[in-house]
Short mmCIF file of C-alpha atoms in Angstrom, two decimals:
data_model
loop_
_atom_site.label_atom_id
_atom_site.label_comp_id
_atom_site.label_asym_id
_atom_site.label_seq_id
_atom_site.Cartn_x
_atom_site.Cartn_y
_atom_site.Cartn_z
CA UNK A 101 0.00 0.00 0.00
CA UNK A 102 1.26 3.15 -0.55
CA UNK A 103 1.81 5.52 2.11
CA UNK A 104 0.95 9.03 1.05
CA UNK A 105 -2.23 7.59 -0.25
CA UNK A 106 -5.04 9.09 2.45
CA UNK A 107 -6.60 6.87 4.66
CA UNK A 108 -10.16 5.44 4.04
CA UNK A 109 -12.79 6.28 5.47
CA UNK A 110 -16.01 5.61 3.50
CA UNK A 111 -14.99 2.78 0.67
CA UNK A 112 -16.59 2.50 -2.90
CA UNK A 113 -19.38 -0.20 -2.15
CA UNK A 114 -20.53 2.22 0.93
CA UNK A 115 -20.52 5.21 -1.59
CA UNK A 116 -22.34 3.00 -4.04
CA UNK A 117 -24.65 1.44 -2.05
CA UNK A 118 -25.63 4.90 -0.22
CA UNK A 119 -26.49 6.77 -3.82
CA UNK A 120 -28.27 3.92 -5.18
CA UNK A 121 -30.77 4.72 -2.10
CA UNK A 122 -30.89 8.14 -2.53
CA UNK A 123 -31.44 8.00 -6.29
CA UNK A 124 -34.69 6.10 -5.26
CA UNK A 125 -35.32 8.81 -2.84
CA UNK A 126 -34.94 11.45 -5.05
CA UNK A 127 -37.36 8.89 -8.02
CA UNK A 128 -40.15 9.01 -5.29
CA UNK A 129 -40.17 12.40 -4.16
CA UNK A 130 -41.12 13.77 -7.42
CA UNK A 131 -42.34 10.74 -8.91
CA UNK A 132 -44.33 12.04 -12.65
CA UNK A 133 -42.46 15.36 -12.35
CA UNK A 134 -39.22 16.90 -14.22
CA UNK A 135 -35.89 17.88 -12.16
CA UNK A 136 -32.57 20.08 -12.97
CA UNK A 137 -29.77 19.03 -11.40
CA UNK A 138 -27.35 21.69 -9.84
CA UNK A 139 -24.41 20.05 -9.33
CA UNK A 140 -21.68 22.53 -7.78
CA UNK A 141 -18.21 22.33 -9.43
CA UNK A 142 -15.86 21.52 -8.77
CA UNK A 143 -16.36 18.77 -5.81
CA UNK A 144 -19.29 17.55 -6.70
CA UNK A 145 -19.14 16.28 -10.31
CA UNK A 146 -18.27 12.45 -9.51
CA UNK A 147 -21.37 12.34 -6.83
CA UNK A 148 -23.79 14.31 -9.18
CA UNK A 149 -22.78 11.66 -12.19
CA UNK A 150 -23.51 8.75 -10.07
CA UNK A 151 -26.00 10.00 -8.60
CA UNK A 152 -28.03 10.97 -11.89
CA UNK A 153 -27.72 7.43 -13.54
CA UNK A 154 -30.01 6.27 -10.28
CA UNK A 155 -32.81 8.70 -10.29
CA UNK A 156 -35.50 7.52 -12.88
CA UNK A 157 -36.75 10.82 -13.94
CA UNK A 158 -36.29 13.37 -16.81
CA UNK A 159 -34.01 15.09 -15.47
CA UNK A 160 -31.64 18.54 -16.76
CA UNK A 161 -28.44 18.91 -15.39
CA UNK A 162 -26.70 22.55 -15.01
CA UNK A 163 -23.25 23.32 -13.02
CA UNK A 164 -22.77 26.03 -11.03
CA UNK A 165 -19.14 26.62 -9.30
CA UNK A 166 -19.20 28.44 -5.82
CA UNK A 167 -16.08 28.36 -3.79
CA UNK A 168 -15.62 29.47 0.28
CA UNK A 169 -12.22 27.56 0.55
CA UNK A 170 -9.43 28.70 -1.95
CA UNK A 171 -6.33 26.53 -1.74
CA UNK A 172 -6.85 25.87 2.24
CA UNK A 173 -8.58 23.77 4.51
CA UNK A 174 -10.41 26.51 5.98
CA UNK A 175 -13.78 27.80 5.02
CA UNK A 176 -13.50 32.03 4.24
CA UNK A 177 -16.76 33.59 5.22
CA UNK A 178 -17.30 34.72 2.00
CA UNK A 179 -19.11 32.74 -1.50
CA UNK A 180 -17.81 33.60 -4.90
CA UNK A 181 -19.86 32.73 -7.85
CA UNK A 182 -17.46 31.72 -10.12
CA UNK A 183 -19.72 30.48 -12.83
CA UNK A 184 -23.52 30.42 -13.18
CA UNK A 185 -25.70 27.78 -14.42
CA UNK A 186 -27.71 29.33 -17.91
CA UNK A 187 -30.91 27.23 -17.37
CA UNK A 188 -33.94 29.02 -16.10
CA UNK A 189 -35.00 27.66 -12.82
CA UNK A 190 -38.57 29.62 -12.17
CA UNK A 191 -41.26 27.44 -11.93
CA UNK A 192 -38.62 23.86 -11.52
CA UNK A 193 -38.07 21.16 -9.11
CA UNK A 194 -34.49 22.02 -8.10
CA UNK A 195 -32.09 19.42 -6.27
CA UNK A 196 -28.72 20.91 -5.49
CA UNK A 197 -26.03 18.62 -5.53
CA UNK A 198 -22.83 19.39 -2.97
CA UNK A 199 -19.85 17.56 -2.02
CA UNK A 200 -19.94 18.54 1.56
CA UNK A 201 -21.52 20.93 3.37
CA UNK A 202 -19.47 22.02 6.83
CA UNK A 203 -19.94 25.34 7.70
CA UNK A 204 -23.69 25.83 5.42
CA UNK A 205 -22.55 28.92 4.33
CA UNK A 206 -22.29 27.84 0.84
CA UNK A 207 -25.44 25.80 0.58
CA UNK A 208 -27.09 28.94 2.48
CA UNK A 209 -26.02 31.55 -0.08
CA UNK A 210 -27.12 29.33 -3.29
CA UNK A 211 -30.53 28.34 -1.51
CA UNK A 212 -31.36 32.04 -1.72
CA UNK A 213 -29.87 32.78 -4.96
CA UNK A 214 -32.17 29.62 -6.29
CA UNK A 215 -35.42 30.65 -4.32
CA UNK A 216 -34.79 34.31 -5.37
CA UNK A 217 -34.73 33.05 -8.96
CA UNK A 218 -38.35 31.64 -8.40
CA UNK A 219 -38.03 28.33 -8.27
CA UNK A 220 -40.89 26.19 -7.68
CA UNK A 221 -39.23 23.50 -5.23
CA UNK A 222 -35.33 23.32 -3.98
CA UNK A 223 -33.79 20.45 -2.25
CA UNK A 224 -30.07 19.46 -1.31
CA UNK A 225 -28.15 16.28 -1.99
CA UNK A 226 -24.99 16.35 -0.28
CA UNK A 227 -22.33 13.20 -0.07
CA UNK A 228 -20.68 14.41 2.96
CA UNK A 229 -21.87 16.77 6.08
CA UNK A 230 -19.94 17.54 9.12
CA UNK A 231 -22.13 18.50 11.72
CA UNK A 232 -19.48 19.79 14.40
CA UNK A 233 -18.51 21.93 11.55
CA UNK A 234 -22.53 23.55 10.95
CA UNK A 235 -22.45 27.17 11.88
CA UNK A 236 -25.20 27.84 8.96
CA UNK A 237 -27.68 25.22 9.71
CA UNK A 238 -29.54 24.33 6.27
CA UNK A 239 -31.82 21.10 5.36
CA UNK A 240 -30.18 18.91 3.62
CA UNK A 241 -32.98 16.89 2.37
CA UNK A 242 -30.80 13.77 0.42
CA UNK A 243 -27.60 12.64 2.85
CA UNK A 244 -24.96 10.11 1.93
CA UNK A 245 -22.40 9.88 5.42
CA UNK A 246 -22.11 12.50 8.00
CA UNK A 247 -18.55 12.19 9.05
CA UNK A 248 -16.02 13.74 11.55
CA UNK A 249 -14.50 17.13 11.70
CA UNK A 250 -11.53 15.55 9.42
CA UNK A 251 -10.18 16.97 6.23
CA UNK A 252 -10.83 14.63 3.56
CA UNK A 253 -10.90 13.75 -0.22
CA UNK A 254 -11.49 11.79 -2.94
CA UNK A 255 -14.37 10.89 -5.07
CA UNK A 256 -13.99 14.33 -6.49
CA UNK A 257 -13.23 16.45 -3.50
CA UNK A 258 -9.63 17.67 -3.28
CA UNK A 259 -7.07 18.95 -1.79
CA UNK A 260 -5.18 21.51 -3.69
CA UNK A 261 -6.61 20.21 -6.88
CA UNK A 262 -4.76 16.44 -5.52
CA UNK A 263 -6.98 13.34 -5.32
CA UNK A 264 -10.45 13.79 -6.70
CA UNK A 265 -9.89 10.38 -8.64
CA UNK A 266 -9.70 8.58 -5.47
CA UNK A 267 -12.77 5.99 -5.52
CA UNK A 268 -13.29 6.42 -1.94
CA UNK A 269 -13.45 9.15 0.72
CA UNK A 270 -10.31 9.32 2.37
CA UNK A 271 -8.25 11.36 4.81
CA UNK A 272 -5.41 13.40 5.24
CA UNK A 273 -3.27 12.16 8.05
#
């Protein structure tokens, strides 16, 4: 095994067997109705593709890229939009798709961007939440792990732009 790899701490077939279910939660929530997917970029593009290929729906996806971190491990107290999805998204079914939400100040600022833009329904899918992290406290309506107030990555969350083709969460010792 190679050392500098990060340490697991949610494997593939937990990751895999936790979207399946939420894809079905998603299909039954708005079972006969049409959804956009918002995934956020950059961390959440390996979670929002799974994640899509389980939820029997018609379905749009758009990407929107927010960042509150930089090249640290600390969240800023601050959300840049860095790009902005082009779809329309009065009068949809909205599911936001995060990587991890630790503070909620991210997934706080886009829930009012998207309910300001008239949406008619907005719920968040998120692969990761740290609760002892939460100073923003936001529903998060679709939950894969919560996990512990560690730094990790992989399965599209990095560090530093290192290790989002990990197939697993891992993390940094």
């Amino acid at each position: 095994m190679n050392k500098s790899l990060p340490r697991v701490l949610i494997s593939r077939e937990q990751i895999a067997h936790r979207v399946d279910k939420l894809g079905r939660q998603i299909t039954a929530d708005f079972q006969g109705e049409e959804i956009v997917i918002l995934c956020i970029l950059n961390g959440a593009f390996v979670f929002c593709s799974d994640l899509i290929k389980k939820i029997q729906l018609p379905l749009k996806v758009e990407f929107i890229s927010l960042s509150s971190y930089g090249s640290g491990t600390d969240s800023k107290e601050e959300v840049i939009c860095e790009w902005d999805c082009k779809l329309s998204l009065r009068d949809r079914n909205v599911v936001i798709v995060e990587d991890i939400v630790d503070s909620g100040l991210t997934i706080k600022y886009l829930l009012q961007m998207i309910h300001s833009r008239g949406a008619k329904s907005v719920k968040v899918a998120a692969l990761l939440f740290k609760p002892s992290r939460n100073r923003y406290p936001v529903s998060i309506d679709y939950l894969g792990f919560e996990i512990p107030d560690q730094f990790v990555v992989g399965h599209g969350l990095d560090h530093a732009q290192k290790y989002r083709e990990l197939p697993y969460i891992g993390i940094i010792e």
